[in-house]
Short mmCIF file of C-alpha atoms in Angstrom, two decimals:
data_model
loop_
_atom_site.label_atom_id
_atom_site.label_comp_id
_atom_site.label_asym_id
_atom_site.label_seq_id
_atom_site.Cartn_x
_atom_site.Cartn_y
_atom_site.Cartn_z
CA MET A 1 -70.28 -44.27 -97.68
CA GLU A 2 -69.83 -42.34 -94.43
CA TYR A 3 -66.31 -42.07 -93.02
CA SER A 4 -65.69 -41.08 -89.40
CA PHE A 5 -63.14 -41.60 -86.66
CA LYS A 6 -62.87 -41.15 -82.93
CA THR A 7 -60.69 -38.41 -81.52
CA ILE A 8 -57.05 -39.45 -81.31
CA THR A 9 -55.36 -38.85 -77.97
CA PRO A 10 -51.68 -39.15 -76.99
CA GLU A 11 -52.61 -42.23 -74.94
CA SER A 12 -54.15 -43.92 -77.99
CA LEU A 13 -50.98 -43.69 -80.07
CA GLY A 14 -48.91 -46.87 -80.34
CA SER A 15 -49.25 -50.00 -78.24
CA ALA A 16 -51.31 -50.03 -75.05
CA GLU A 17 -49.40 -53.16 -74.00
CA PHE A 18 -46.13 -51.24 -74.31
CA CYS A 19 -47.41 -48.67 -71.83
CA SER A 20 -48.64 -51.39 -69.50
CA ASP A 21 -45.41 -53.40 -69.57
CA TYR A 22 -43.21 -50.39 -68.91
CA GLY A 23 -45.56 -48.48 -66.65
CA ALA A 24 -45.35 -45.60 -69.10
CA LYS A 25 -47.68 -42.71 -69.81
CA TYR A 26 -47.28 -42.81 -73.59
CA ALA A 27 -45.70 -45.13 -76.16
CA TYR A 28 -42.66 -42.86 -76.25
CA LEU A 29 -39.19 -43.30 -74.83
CA ALA A 30 -35.77 -41.69 -74.82
CA GLY A 31 -32.92 -43.88 -76.03
CA ALA A 32 -29.51 -44.28 -74.46
CA MET A 33 -26.60 -42.04 -75.44
CA TYR A 34 -23.17 -43.36 -74.54
CA LYS A 35 -20.95 -42.27 -71.65
CA ALA A 36 -23.96 -41.07 -69.69
CA ILE A 37 -25.00 -38.35 -72.13
CA ALA A 38 -28.34 -40.03 -71.40
CA SER A 39 -27.59 -39.19 -67.79
CA LYS A 40 -28.92 -40.53 -64.51
CA GLU A 41 -30.67 -37.18 -64.05
CA MET A 42 -32.35 -37.59 -67.45
CA ILE A 43 -33.61 -41.06 -66.55
CA VAL A 44 -35.00 -39.90 -63.21
CA ALA A 45 -36.70 -36.86 -64.78
CA MET A 46 -38.35 -39.03 -67.45
CA ALA A 47 -39.49 -41.70 -64.99
CA ARG A 48 -40.97 -39.16 -62.57
CA SER A 49 -43.10 -37.84 -65.45
CA GLY A 50 -44.18 -41.33 -66.49
CA TYR A 51 -41.86 -41.92 -69.45
CA MET A 52 -39.52 -44.80 -70.24
CA SER A 53 -35.86 -44.04 -70.95
CA PHE A 54 -32.50 -45.79 -70.91
CA PHE A 55 -29.37 -44.75 -69.05
CA GLY A 56 -26.32 -44.38 -71.35
CA ALA A 57 -23.99 -46.98 -69.82
CA GLY A 58 -22.00 -47.56 -73.01
CA GLY A 59 -18.28 -46.86 -72.64
CA MET A 60 -18.49 -46.45 -68.87
CA PRO A 61 -16.52 -48.43 -66.26
CA ILE A 62 -18.57 -50.86 -64.21
CA GLU A 63 -18.15 -48.90 -60.97
CA LYS A 64 -19.63 -45.76 -62.54
CA ILE A 65 -22.59 -47.74 -63.90
CA ALA A 66 -23.13 -49.12 -60.40
CA SER A 67 -23.02 -45.63 -58.92
CA ALA A 68 -25.54 -44.34 -61.48
CA LEU A 69 -27.86 -47.26 -60.77
CA GLU A 70 -27.72 -46.52 -57.07
CA TYR A 71 -28.69 -42.89 -57.75
CA ILE A 72 -31.55 -43.87 -60.07
CA GLN A 73 -32.96 -46.55 -57.79
CA ASN A 74 -32.73 -44.35 -54.69
CA SER A 75 -34.45 -41.50 -56.54
CA LEU A 76 -37.41 -43.49 -57.87
CA PRO A 77 -40.21 -45.53 -56.33
CA SER A 78 -40.38 -49.27 -57.05
CA GLY A 79 -41.85 -49.99 -60.48
CA ALA A 80 -40.97 -46.61 -62.01
CA PRO A 81 -40.10 -46.90 -65.73
CA TYR A 82 -36.40 -46.93 -66.50
CA GLY A 83 -33.80 -49.12 -68.16
CA VAL A 84 -30.08 -49.31 -68.83
CA ASN A 85 -28.16 -49.65 -72.07
CA LEU A 86 -25.98 -52.68 -72.80
CA LEU A 87 -23.56 -51.94 -75.62
CA CYS A 88 -22.13 -54.90 -77.53
CA ASN A 89 -18.46 -55.51 -76.79
CA MET A 90 -17.10 -58.12 -79.17
CA LEU A 91 -13.48 -57.42 -78.22
CA GLN A 92 -14.08 -57.80 -74.49
CA PRO A 93 -17.08 -60.09 -73.89
CA GLU A 94 -16.14 -60.24 -70.22
CA ILE A 95 -17.26 -56.61 -69.94
CA GLU A 96 -20.73 -57.66 -71.11
CA GLU A 97 -20.75 -60.49 -68.56
CA GLN A 98 -19.74 -58.17 -65.71
CA THR A 99 -22.40 -55.66 -66.72
CA ILE A 100 -25.09 -58.36 -66.79
CA ASP A 101 -23.92 -59.54 -63.36
CA LEU A 102 -24.45 -56.00 -62.11
CA PHE A 103 -27.92 -55.75 -63.69
CA LEU A 104 -29.01 -59.02 -62.09
CA GLU A 105 -27.55 -58.04 -58.73
CA ARG A 106 -29.28 -54.63 -58.77
CA GLY A 107 -32.61 -55.92 -60.12
CA VAL A 108 -32.55 -54.07 -63.44
CA LYS A 109 -35.65 -55.27 -65.32
CA HIS A 110 -35.20 -53.48 -68.63
CA ILE A 111 -32.13 -53.27 -70.85
CA GLU A 112 -31.54 -51.70 -74.24
CA ALA A 113 -29.34 -54.00 -76.33
CA ALA A 114 -27.50 -51.85 -78.87
CA ALA A 115 -24.90 -52.49 -81.60
CA PHE A 116 -25.38 -56.27 -81.44
CA MET A 117 -24.98 -58.18 -84.70
CA GLU A 118 -25.98 -61.46 -83.04
CA VAL A 119 -27.32 -62.74 -79.75
CA THR A 120 -24.59 -63.26 -77.15
CA PRO A 121 -24.36 -65.55 -74.07
CA SER A 122 -24.64 -62.58 -71.71
CA LEU A 123 -27.94 -61.52 -73.26
CA VAL A 124 -29.29 -65.07 -73.15
CA ARG A 125 -28.32 -65.46 -69.50
CA TYR A 126 -30.08 -62.22 -68.60
CA ARG A 127 -33.24 -63.09 -70.52
CA LEU A 128 -33.51 -66.67 -69.29
CA SER A 129 -32.85 -65.89 -65.63
CA GLY A 130 -36.21 -64.08 -65.56
CA LEU A 131 -38.32 -66.79 -67.21
CA HIS A 132 -41.57 -67.97 -65.65
CA ARG A 133 -44.95 -69.42 -66.64
CA THR A 134 -48.10 -67.30 -66.59
CA GLU A 135 -51.73 -67.92 -67.48
CA LYS A 136 -50.96 -66.53 -70.93
CA GLY A 137 -47.83 -68.64 -71.47
CA VAL A 138 -44.09 -68.18 -70.96
CA GLU A 139 -42.84 -64.70 -70.09
CA SER A 140 -39.68 -63.12 -68.70
CA SER A 141 -39.42 -60.50 -65.98
CA HIS A 142 -36.24 -59.35 -67.73
CA PHE A 143 -37.20 -57.23 -70.73
CA ILE A 144 -34.81 -56.84 -73.65
CA PHE A 145 -35.32 -53.86 -75.93
CA ALA A 146 -33.26 -54.48 -79.08
CA LYS A 147 -32.13 -51.58 -81.27
CA ILE A 148 -31.52 -52.88 -84.78
CA SER A 149 -31.06 -51.55 -88.31
CA ARG A 150 -30.87 -54.82 -90.26
CA PRO A 151 -33.51 -57.54 -90.82
CA GLU A 152 -31.17 -60.45 -90.05
CA VAL A 153 -30.35 -58.96 -86.65
CA ALA A 154 -34.03 -58.36 -85.99
CA ALA A 155 -34.73 -62.00 -86.84
CA ALA A 156 -32.17 -63.15 -84.28
CA PHE A 157 -33.87 -61.14 -81.53
CA MET A 158 -37.33 -62.25 -82.63
CA SER A 159 -36.26 -65.89 -82.33
CA PRO A 160 -35.72 -67.98 -79.19
CA ALA A 161 -32.22 -68.10 -77.72
CA PRO A 162 -29.79 -70.11 -79.88
CA GLU A 163 -29.57 -73.77 -78.88
CA SER A 164 -25.77 -73.68 -78.88
CA ILE A 165 -25.71 -70.92 -76.27
CA ILE A 166 -28.42 -72.59 -74.19
CA SER A 167 -26.40 -75.82 -74.15
CA THR A 168 -23.23 -74.04 -73.03
CA LEU A 169 -25.03 -72.10 -70.28
CA LEU A 170 -26.78 -75.26 -69.10
CA LYS A 171 -23.51 -77.18 -68.84
CA SER A 172 -21.89 -74.37 -66.87
CA GLY A 173 -24.82 -74.17 -64.46
CA ALA A 174 -25.63 -70.59 -65.42
CA ILE A 175 -29.25 -71.60 -66.20
CA SER A 176 -31.51 -74.41 -65.04
CA THR A 177 -33.02 -77.26 -67.05
CA GLU A 178 -36.45 -75.64 -66.67
CA GLN A 179 -35.16 -72.30 -67.96
CA ALA A 180 -33.58 -74.05 -70.94
CA GLU A 181 -36.92 -75.70 -71.77
CA LEU A 182 -38.98 -72.55 -71.30
CA SER A 183 -36.57 -70.55 -73.48
CA ARG A 184 -37.85 -72.30 -76.60
CA HIS A 185 -41.25 -70.61 -76.19
CA ILE A 186 -40.19 -66.98 -76.00
CA PRO A 187 -38.28 -64.58 -78.27
CA MET A 188 -35.06 -62.95 -77.12
CA ALA A 189 -36.60 -59.47 -77.21
CA ASP A 190 -39.96 -58.04 -76.24
CA ASP A 191 -39.45 -54.92 -78.34
CA ILE A 192 -37.61 -54.31 -81.60
CA CYS A 193 -36.64 -50.71 -82.21
CA VAL A 194 -36.02 -50.08 -85.90
CA GLU A 195 -33.26 -47.50 -85.99
CA SER A 196 -33.26 -45.63 -89.28
CA ASP A 197 -30.62 -43.06 -90.19
CA SER A 198 -29.66 -41.55 -86.86
CA GLY A 199 -27.04 -39.71 -84.87
CA GLY A 200 -23.97 -41.72 -83.94
CA HIS A 201 -23.46 -45.18 -85.44
CA THR A 202 -25.77 -45.57 -88.40
CA ASP A 203 -26.44 -47.86 -91.35
CA GLN A 204 -28.25 -44.90 -92.94
CA GLY A 205 -31.49 -46.84 -93.26
CA VAL A 206 -34.64 -45.20 -94.66
CA ALA A 207 -37.56 -45.41 -92.23
CA TYR A 208 -40.22 -45.69 -94.95
CA SER A 209 -38.53 -48.84 -96.27
CA LEU A 210 -36.99 -50.35 -93.14
CA LEU A 211 -39.89 -50.19 -90.69
CA PRO A 212 -42.43 -52.01 -92.94
CA ALA A 213 -39.82 -54.68 -93.77
CA ILE A 214 -39.20 -55.42 -90.07
CA GLN A 215 -42.93 -55.37 -89.33
CA SER A 216 -43.52 -57.95 -92.07
CA LEU A 217 -40.70 -60.07 -90.67
CA ARG A 218 -42.28 -59.85 -87.21
CA ASP A 219 -45.65 -60.97 -88.55
CA GLU A 220 -44.06 -63.91 -90.33
CA ILE A 221 -42.14 -65.03 -87.23
CA MET A 222 -45.20 -64.60 -85.00
CA GLN A 223 -47.17 -66.85 -87.33
CA GLN A 224 -44.43 -69.47 -87.32
CA ARG A 225 -43.65 -69.42 -83.60
CA GLN A 226 -47.10 -68.69 -82.16
CA TYR A 227 -45.65 -66.85 -79.18
CA SER A 228 -48.13 -66.08 -76.41
CA LYS A 229 -47.09 -62.43 -76.44
CA HIS A 230 -46.89 -60.10 -79.42
CA ILE A 231 -43.44 -58.78 -80.40
CA ARG A 232 -43.65 -55.02 -80.62
CA VAL A 233 -41.89 -53.03 -83.35
CA GLY A 234 -41.24 -49.31 -82.98
CA GLY A 235 -39.34 -46.60 -84.79
CA ALA A 236 -36.31 -44.42 -84.11
CA GLY A 237 -34.00 -42.22 -86.15
CA GLY A 238 -35.09 -38.82 -87.45
CA ILE A 239 -37.85 -38.35 -84.85
CA GLY A 240 -37.74 -34.82 -83.51
CA THR A 241 -41.13 -33.34 -84.38
CA PRO A 242 -44.84 -34.30 -84.23
CA ASP A 243 -44.79 -34.77 -88.02
CA ALA A 244 -42.08 -37.43 -87.79
CA ALA A 245 -43.76 -39.19 -84.86
CA ALA A 246 -47.10 -39.10 -86.69
CA ALA A 247 -45.54 -40.73 -89.74
CA ALA A 248 -44.16 -43.55 -87.57
CA PHE A 249 -47.48 -44.18 -85.83
CA VAL A 250 -49.44 -44.12 -89.10
CA MET A 251 -47.00 -46.74 -90.40
CA GLY A 252 -47.98 -48.92 -87.46
CA ALA A 253 -45.13 -48.29 -85.03
CA ASP A 254 -45.90 -49.61 -81.55
CA PHE A 255 -43.78 -46.84 -80.03
CA VAL A 256 -41.35 -44.09 -80.97
CA MET A 257 -37.90 -43.40 -79.59
CA THR A 258 -36.07 -40.08 -79.62
CA GLY A 259 -32.31 -39.60 -79.38
CA SER A 260 -30.51 -36.60 -80.84
CA ILE A 261 -32.99 -34.05 -79.53
CA ASN A 262 -32.46 -35.20 -75.93
CA GLN A 263 -28.78 -34.35 -76.14
CA CYS A 264 -29.74 -30.68 -76.22
CA THR A 265 -31.63 -30.61 -72.91
CA VAL A 266 -30.92 -29.43 -69.41
CA GLU A 267 -30.52 -33.02 -68.14
CA ALA A 268 -28.17 -34.26 -70.88
CA GLY A 269 -24.73 -35.25 -69.60
CA THR A 270 -22.71 -33.23 -72.06
CA SER A 271 -21.26 -29.73 -71.95
CA ASP A 272 -23.15 -26.47 -72.23
CA GLN A 273 -20.92 -25.61 -75.19
CA VAL A 274 -22.20 -28.64 -77.11
CA LYS A 275 -25.79 -27.76 -76.29
CA GLN A 276 -25.22 -24.24 -77.61
CA LEU A 277 -23.97 -25.72 -80.88
CA LEU A 278 -26.86 -28.15 -81.12
CA GLN A 279 -29.61 -25.58 -80.55
CA LYS A 280 -28.48 -23.67 -83.65
CA ILE A 281 -28.14 -26.42 -86.24
CA GLU A 282 -30.52 -27.01 -89.14
CA VAL A 283 -31.42 -30.23 -90.94
CA GLN A 284 -28.48 -29.91 -93.35
CA ASP A 285 -25.87 -29.42 -90.63
CA THR A 286 -24.93 -33.06 -90.03
CA THR A 287 -22.67 -35.39 -91.98
CA TYR A 288 -20.93 -38.76 -91.80
CA ALA A 289 -17.50 -39.54 -90.41
CA PRO A 290 -15.59 -42.73 -89.61
CA ALA A 291 -16.51 -44.43 -86.33
CA GLY A 292 -13.53 -44.34 -84.02
CA ASP A 293 -14.36 -47.65 -82.34
CA MET A 294 -14.63 -49.40 -85.72
CA PHE A 295 -12.12 -47.27 -87.58
CA GLU A 296 -10.40 -50.03 -89.54
CA VAL A 297 -13.62 -51.46 -91.03
CA GLY A 298 -14.94 -48.09 -92.19
CA ALA A 299 -18.13 -47.97 -90.12
CA LYS A 300 -19.82 -44.57 -90.03
CA VAL A 301 -21.21 -42.22 -87.41
CA GLN A 302 -23.39 -39.18 -88.04
CA VAL A 303 -22.11 -36.01 -86.41
CA ILE A 304 -22.64 -32.26 -86.52
CA LYS A 305 -20.54 -30.38 -89.07
CA LYS A 306 -21.63 -26.80 -88.40
CA GLY A 307 -18.93 -24.88 -86.54
CA VAL A 308 -16.48 -27.79 -86.28
CA PHE A 309 -13.69 -29.38 -88.33
CA PHE A 310 -14.01 -32.85 -86.83
CA PRO A 311 -15.80 -34.57 -89.77
CA ALA A 312 -13.30 -33.33 -92.35
CA ARG A 313 -10.31 -34.20 -90.17
CA ALA A 314 -11.69 -37.63 -89.27
CA ASN A 315 -12.31 -38.46 -92.92
CA LYS A 316 -8.79 -37.26 -93.78
CA LEU A 317 -7.30 -39.64 -91.20
CA TYR A 318 -9.30 -42.55 -92.59
CA GLU A 319 -8.21 -41.69 -96.14
CA LEU A 320 -4.57 -41.69 -95.01
CA TYR A 321 -5.06 -45.03 -93.26
CA LEU A 322 -6.39 -46.59 -96.47
CA ARG A 323 -3.56 -45.19 -98.62
CA HIS A 324 -0.57 -45.93 -96.41
CA GLU A 325 0.92 -48.92 -94.62
CA SER A 326 2.63 -46.85 -91.95
CA ILE A 327 2.75 -43.34 -90.54
CA ASP A 328 6.32 -43.19 -91.82
CA HIS A 329 4.98 -43.36 -95.40
CA ILE A 330 2.94 -40.17 -95.01
CA ASP A 331 4.57 -37.02 -96.35
CA GLU A 332 6.17 -34.65 -93.85
CA LYS A 333 3.84 -31.73 -94.54
CA THR A 334 0.76 -33.84 -93.78
CA LYS A 335 2.31 -35.36 -90.66
CA LYS A 336 3.13 -31.90 -89.36
CA GLN A 337 -0.42 -30.71 -90.04
CA ILE A 338 -1.95 -33.63 -88.13
CA GLN A 339 0.32 -33.25 -85.12
CA GLU A 340 0.12 -29.47 -84.86
CA ARG A 341 -3.49 -28.80 -85.89
CA TYR A 342 -5.45 -31.98 -85.23
CA PHE A 343 -3.73 -33.57 -82.26
CA LYS A 344 -1.95 -30.59 -80.68
CA ARG A 345 0.78 -33.06 -79.71
CA SER A 346 3.29 -35.38 -81.35
CA PHE A 347 2.64 -38.89 -82.64
CA ASP A 348 5.09 -40.14 -80.01
CA GLU A 349 3.03 -38.58 -77.22
CA VAL A 350 -0.16 -40.04 -78.59
CA TRP A 351 1.44 -43.46 -78.99
CA SER A 352 2.74 -43.40 -75.43
CA GLU A 353 -0.75 -42.66 -74.10
CA THR A 354 -2.36 -45.26 -76.36
CA LYS A 355 0.17 -47.94 -75.48
CA SER A 356 -0.29 -47.32 -71.75
CA TYR A 357 -4.05 -47.70 -72.07
CA TYR A 358 -3.94 -51.01 -73.93
CA LEU A 359 -1.27 -52.52 -71.70
CA LYS A 360 -3.01 -51.37 -68.53
CA ASN A 361 -6.27 -52.98 -69.62
CA GLY A 362 -4.56 -56.17 -70.77
CA ARG A 363 -6.03 -55.98 -74.23
CA LYS A 364 -2.78 -56.36 -76.15
CA SER A 365 0.82 -57.27 -75.43
CA LEU A 366 3.64 -54.85 -76.18
CA GLU A 367 4.81 -57.13 -78.99
CA GLU A 368 1.35 -57.08 -80.59
CA LEU A 369 1.19 -53.31 -80.40
CA GLU A 370 4.63 -52.73 -81.90
CA SER A 371 4.72 -55.46 -84.55
CA ASN A 372 2.28 -54.11 -87.15
CA PRO A 373 2.99 -50.57 -88.49
CA LYS A 374 -0.44 -50.21 -90.09
CA GLN A 375 -2.19 -51.28 -86.91
CA LYS A 376 -0.03 -48.85 -84.96
CA MET A 377 -1.10 -46.07 -87.34
CA ALA A 378 -4.77 -47.03 -86.85
CA LEU A 379 -4.42 -46.91 -83.06
CA ILE A 380 -2.75 -43.49 -83.19
CA PHE A 381 -5.49 -42.16 -85.47
CA ARG A 382 -8.21 -43.70 -83.28
CA TRP A 383 -6.87 -41.65 -80.37
CA TYR A 384 -8.12 -38.53 -82.12
CA PHE A 385 -11.71 -39.81 -82.08
CA ILE A 386 -11.59 -40.50 -78.34
CA HIS A 387 -9.95 -37.13 -77.75
CA ALA A 388 -12.58 -35.33 -79.86
CA SER A 389 -15.40 -36.84 -77.79
CA ARG A 390 -13.68 -35.87 -74.54
CA LEU A 391 -13.24 -32.30 -75.75
CA ALA A 392 -16.95 -32.03 -76.55
CA MET A 393 -18.15 -33.50 -73.29
CA ALA A 394 -15.77 -31.32 -71.28
CA GLY A 395 -16.67 -28.22 -73.28
CA SER A 396 -13.06 -27.37 -74.00
CA SER A 397 -12.72 -23.83 -75.34
CA MET A 398 -9.21 -24.46 -76.69
CA GLN A 399 -10.16 -27.07 -79.32
CA LYS A 400 -13.81 -26.38 -80.00
CA VAL A 401 -13.35 -27.08 -83.72
CA ASP A 402 -12.40 -30.68 -82.88
CA TYR A 403 -15.63 -31.52 -81.04
CA GLN A 404 -17.09 -34.89 -82.01
CA VAL A 405 -20.84 -34.63 -81.41
CA HIS A 406 -23.05 -37.49 -82.54
CA CYS A 407 -26.26 -36.08 -83.95
CA GLY A 408 -28.84 -36.68 -86.67
CA PRO A 409 -31.02 -34.24 -88.66
CA ALA A 410 -33.86 -34.68 -86.14
CA MET A 411 -32.07 -32.03 -84.10
CA GLY A 412 -32.32 -29.54 -86.93
CA SER A 413 -36.00 -30.27 -87.55
CA PHE A 414 -36.71 -29.90 -83.83
CA ASN A 415 -34.95 -26.51 -83.78
CA THR A 416 -37.08 -25.34 -86.70
CA TRP A 417 -40.25 -26.58 -85.00
CA VAL A 418 -39.62 -24.73 -81.70
CA LYS A 419 -38.17 -21.56 -83.24
CA GLY A 420 -39.78 -18.49 -81.70
CA SER A 421 -41.02 -20.37 -78.64
CA ASP A 422 -39.43 -20.63 -75.21
CA LEU A 423 -38.02 -24.01 -76.28
CA GLU A 424 -35.76 -22.28 -78.77
CA HIS A 425 -33.13 -22.02 -76.02
CA TRP A 426 -31.68 -25.22 -74.60
CA GLU A 427 -31.87 -23.89 -71.03
CA ASN A 428 -35.66 -24.35 -71.27
CA ARG A 429 -35.53 -27.79 -72.85
CA TYR A 430 -36.43 -30.51 -70.34
CA VAL A 431 -36.67 -34.08 -71.62
CA ALA A 432 -40.07 -34.87 -70.11
CA ARG A 433 -41.56 -31.59 -71.30
CA ILE A 434 -40.33 -32.31 -74.84
CA ALA A 435 -41.79 -35.84 -74.69
CA GLY A 436 -45.20 -34.54 -73.65
CA LYS A 437 -45.22 -31.77 -76.24
CA ILE A 438 -44.30 -34.13 -79.10
CA MET A 439 -46.92 -36.72 -78.19
CA GLN A 440 -49.69 -34.19 -77.52
CA GLU A 441 -49.06 -32.30 -80.75
CA THR A 442 -48.73 -35.57 -82.69
CA ALA A 443 -52.28 -36.42 -81.62
CA LEU A 444 -53.51 -32.95 -82.62
CA LEU A 445 -51.75 -33.20 -85.96
CA LEU A 446 -53.24 -36.62 -86.75
CA ASN A 447 -56.74 -35.42 -85.83
CA LYS A 448 -56.30 -32.48 -88.17
CA ARG A 449 -54.98 -34.64 -91.02
CA PHE A 450 -57.72 -37.28 -90.75
CA GLN A 451 -60.40 -34.59 -90.59
CA GLU A 452 -58.97 -33.18 -93.82
CA PHE A 453 -58.99 -36.64 -95.42
CA THR A 454 -62.58 -37.42 -94.42
CA SER A 455 -63.82 -34.00 -95.52
CA ARG A 456 -62.33 -34.63 -98.97
CA VAL A 457 -64.06 -38.00 -99.14
CA LYS A 458 -67.40 -36.43 -98.20
CA HIS A 459 -66.90 -33.66 -100.76
CA SER A 460 -66.04 -36.21 -103.46
CA ALA A 461 -69.12 -38.32 -102.62
CA THR A 462 -71.37 -35.24 -102.76
CA SER A 463 -69.90 -34.18 -106.12
CA GLU A 464 -70.47 -37.64 -107.62
CA SER A 465 -74.09 -37.80 -106.46
#
């Protein structure tokens, strides 16, 4: 038997429909990083080079998102590939609604839905407001790109909008009767991004297990629903080299998404000091710490540990929260250590700042804040996580050891890959250049591997004859 294959090119990797839908050069994109670390400059640079990417709108006030959108849209021609992140906000759903209002007003056609555990009314309203019939069937001009790490969440985005939400939106006049009817023929998301163990919030999923499971789920739902358009499934988490991208594409990924490696680029919206830290880490230089925004439930984020004390201090705070019902129950030596070394200010000062924030934003009453000692302790400890992120983004030289920098081991593998080249230094790392290099060398690597495989088969056949 004769085995042969055509030459693999960067354009042939992944889904051709993905590239067509997004107007993208390759089936590669850069994911959002919160508080504009995935900056407006990054999005413009990627789009100008023909790559899809998502602006990091998470944690930003609506007026700053609007300003960033104005910059992006004024900098790019109509139809250029770009999108904006929508971060789930269970505590303040009105923030989601306001953000969707902005997206609809500004004509944002692509959003990255992240950290959602279920489909929300704001997502449904966005998706359904773009519904229309085509020769192929029902489609939406509003694309939802869902980042997930659990099969049940993937299933929700692969299904049509929930009937209960459709009914509520229909009664309120937010959608039309026709949109409600058409919604039953289309999934909530066009693309499912399977996020394996990654920087930032992570369920620590294993790509080799998680991606095939979600692909099988997709195939099952496609068979049941008979959608006119194929749901695409791609991979993220741990992708920082051609080897990792090649593994994803061989497993059948329709696209790949990078994250951590883009934080260490010229366009990234974080400090030069953070980029200097990131360019030196290796694959073993990340670890897990409590997530500040989900502190009480013990959710985890992956962060760098080399050169900083943040992971150890964050885990210590969480341990104290689990063991004690109040800050008053913590021994004096430990309280002194936290205030003098971690916080660089007293608990009273932190509480005053925290209280002002919550009252100003109307999220809690003074009575609610003061009534529960354990909750008060959690809020004081959560301040440290916010503070640690601010220090990193500002590049503070005074508390460098307290930097909180979300990052996965992909950063370390990337550093190893580019060692000795001009990309070793972050000042030469441009997001679009990195995208092109990864995709081009992924194609070269796969050609090399498949040539090796076919030569072995030929040798084996010759030996047997």
